[in-house]
Short mmCIF file of C-alpha atoms in Angstrom, two decimals:
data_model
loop_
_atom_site.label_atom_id
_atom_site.label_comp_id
_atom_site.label_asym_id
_atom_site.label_seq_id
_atom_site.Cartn_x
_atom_site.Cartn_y
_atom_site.Cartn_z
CA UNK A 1 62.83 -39.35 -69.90
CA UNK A 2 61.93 -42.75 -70.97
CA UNK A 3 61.81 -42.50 -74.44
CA UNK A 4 65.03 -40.51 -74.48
CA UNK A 5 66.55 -43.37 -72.95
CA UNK A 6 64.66 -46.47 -74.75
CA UNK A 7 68.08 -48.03 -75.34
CA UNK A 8 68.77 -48.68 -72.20
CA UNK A 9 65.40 -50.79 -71.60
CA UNK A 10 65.70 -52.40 -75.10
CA UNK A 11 69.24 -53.77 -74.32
CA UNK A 12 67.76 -55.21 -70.68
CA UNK A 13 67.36 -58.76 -70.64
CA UNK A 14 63.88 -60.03 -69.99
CA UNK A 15 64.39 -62.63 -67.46
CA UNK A 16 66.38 -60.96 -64.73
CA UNK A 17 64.92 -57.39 -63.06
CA UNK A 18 61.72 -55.49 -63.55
CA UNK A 19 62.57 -51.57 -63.23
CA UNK A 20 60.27 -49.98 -60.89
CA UNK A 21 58.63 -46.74 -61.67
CA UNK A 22 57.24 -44.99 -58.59
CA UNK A 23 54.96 -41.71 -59.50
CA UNK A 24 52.86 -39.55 -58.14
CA UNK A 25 49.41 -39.52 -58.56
CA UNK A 26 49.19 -37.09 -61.03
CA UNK A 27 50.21 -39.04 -63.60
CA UNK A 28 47.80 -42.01 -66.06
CA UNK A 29 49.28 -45.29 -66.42
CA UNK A 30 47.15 -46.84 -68.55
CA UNK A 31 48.49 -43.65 -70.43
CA UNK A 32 52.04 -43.81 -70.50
CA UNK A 33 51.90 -47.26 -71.28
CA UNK A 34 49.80 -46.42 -74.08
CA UNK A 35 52.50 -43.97 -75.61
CA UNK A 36 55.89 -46.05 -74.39
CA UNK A 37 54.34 -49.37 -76.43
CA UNK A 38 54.52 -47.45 -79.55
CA UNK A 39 57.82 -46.24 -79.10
CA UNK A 40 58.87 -50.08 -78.22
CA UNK A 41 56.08 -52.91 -77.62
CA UNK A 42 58.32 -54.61 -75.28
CA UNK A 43 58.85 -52.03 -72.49
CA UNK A 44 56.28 -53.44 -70.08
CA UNK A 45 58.27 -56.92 -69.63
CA UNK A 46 61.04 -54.29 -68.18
CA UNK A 47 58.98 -52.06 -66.44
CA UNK A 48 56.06 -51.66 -64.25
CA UNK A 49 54.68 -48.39 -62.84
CA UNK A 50 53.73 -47.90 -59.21
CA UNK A 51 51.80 -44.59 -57.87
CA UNK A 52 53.03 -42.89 -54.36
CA UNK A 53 50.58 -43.21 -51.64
CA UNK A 54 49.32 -39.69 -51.17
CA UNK A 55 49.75 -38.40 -47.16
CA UNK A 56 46.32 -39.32 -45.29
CA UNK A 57 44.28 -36.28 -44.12
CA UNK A 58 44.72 -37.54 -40.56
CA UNK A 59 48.59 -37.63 -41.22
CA UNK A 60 48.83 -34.04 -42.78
CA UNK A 61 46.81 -32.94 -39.74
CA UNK A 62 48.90 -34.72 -37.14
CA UNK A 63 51.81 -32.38 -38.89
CA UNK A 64 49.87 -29.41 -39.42
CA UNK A 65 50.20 -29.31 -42.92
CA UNK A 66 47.14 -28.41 -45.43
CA UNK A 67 46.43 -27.77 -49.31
CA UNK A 68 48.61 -29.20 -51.46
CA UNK A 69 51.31 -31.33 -49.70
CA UNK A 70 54.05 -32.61 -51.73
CA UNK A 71 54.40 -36.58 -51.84
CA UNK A 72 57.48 -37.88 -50.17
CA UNK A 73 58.27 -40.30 -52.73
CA UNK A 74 57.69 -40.02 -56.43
CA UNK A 75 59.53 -40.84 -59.88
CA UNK A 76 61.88 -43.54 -57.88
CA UNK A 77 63.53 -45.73 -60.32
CA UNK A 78 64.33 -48.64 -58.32
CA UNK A 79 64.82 -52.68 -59.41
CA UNK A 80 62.39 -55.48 -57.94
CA UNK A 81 62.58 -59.24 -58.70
CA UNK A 82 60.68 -60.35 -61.87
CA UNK A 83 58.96 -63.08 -60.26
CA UNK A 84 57.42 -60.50 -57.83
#
């Protein structure tokens, strides 16, 4: 998905927004960062990757769940304030 669309972070400016990658935890930053700087050295000023918290074991027995339980919140593209 993010190679397809390279473009879109080369044309970015580098001083304004930070696009926000949420994933699960199934997935290696160090990685995908890895790969994506050989496609274009640059992408990490205009990105940063975040991972989901995974649901406590406390919280997955307060809603009876067990096994495998999906995470709520996972690849979320989202924009956050360079400076943060």
């Amino acid at each position: 998905m993010l190679t397809i669309n390279i473009d879109y972070f080369k044309s970015k400016p580098d001083d304004i927004t930070l696009t926000t990658i949420l994933l699960d935890s199934g997935y290696h930053i160090e990685k995908l960062t890895t790969d994506l700087q050989k496609v274009y050295p640059e992408i990490m000023t205009k990105i940063r990757f975040e991972i989901s918290p995974k649901v406590s074991k406390q919280k997955q027995a307060e809603k009876g769940l067990s096994g495998f339980v999906v995470v709520p919140t996972r690849w979320v593209i989202g924009l956050k304030d360079a400076k943060s």
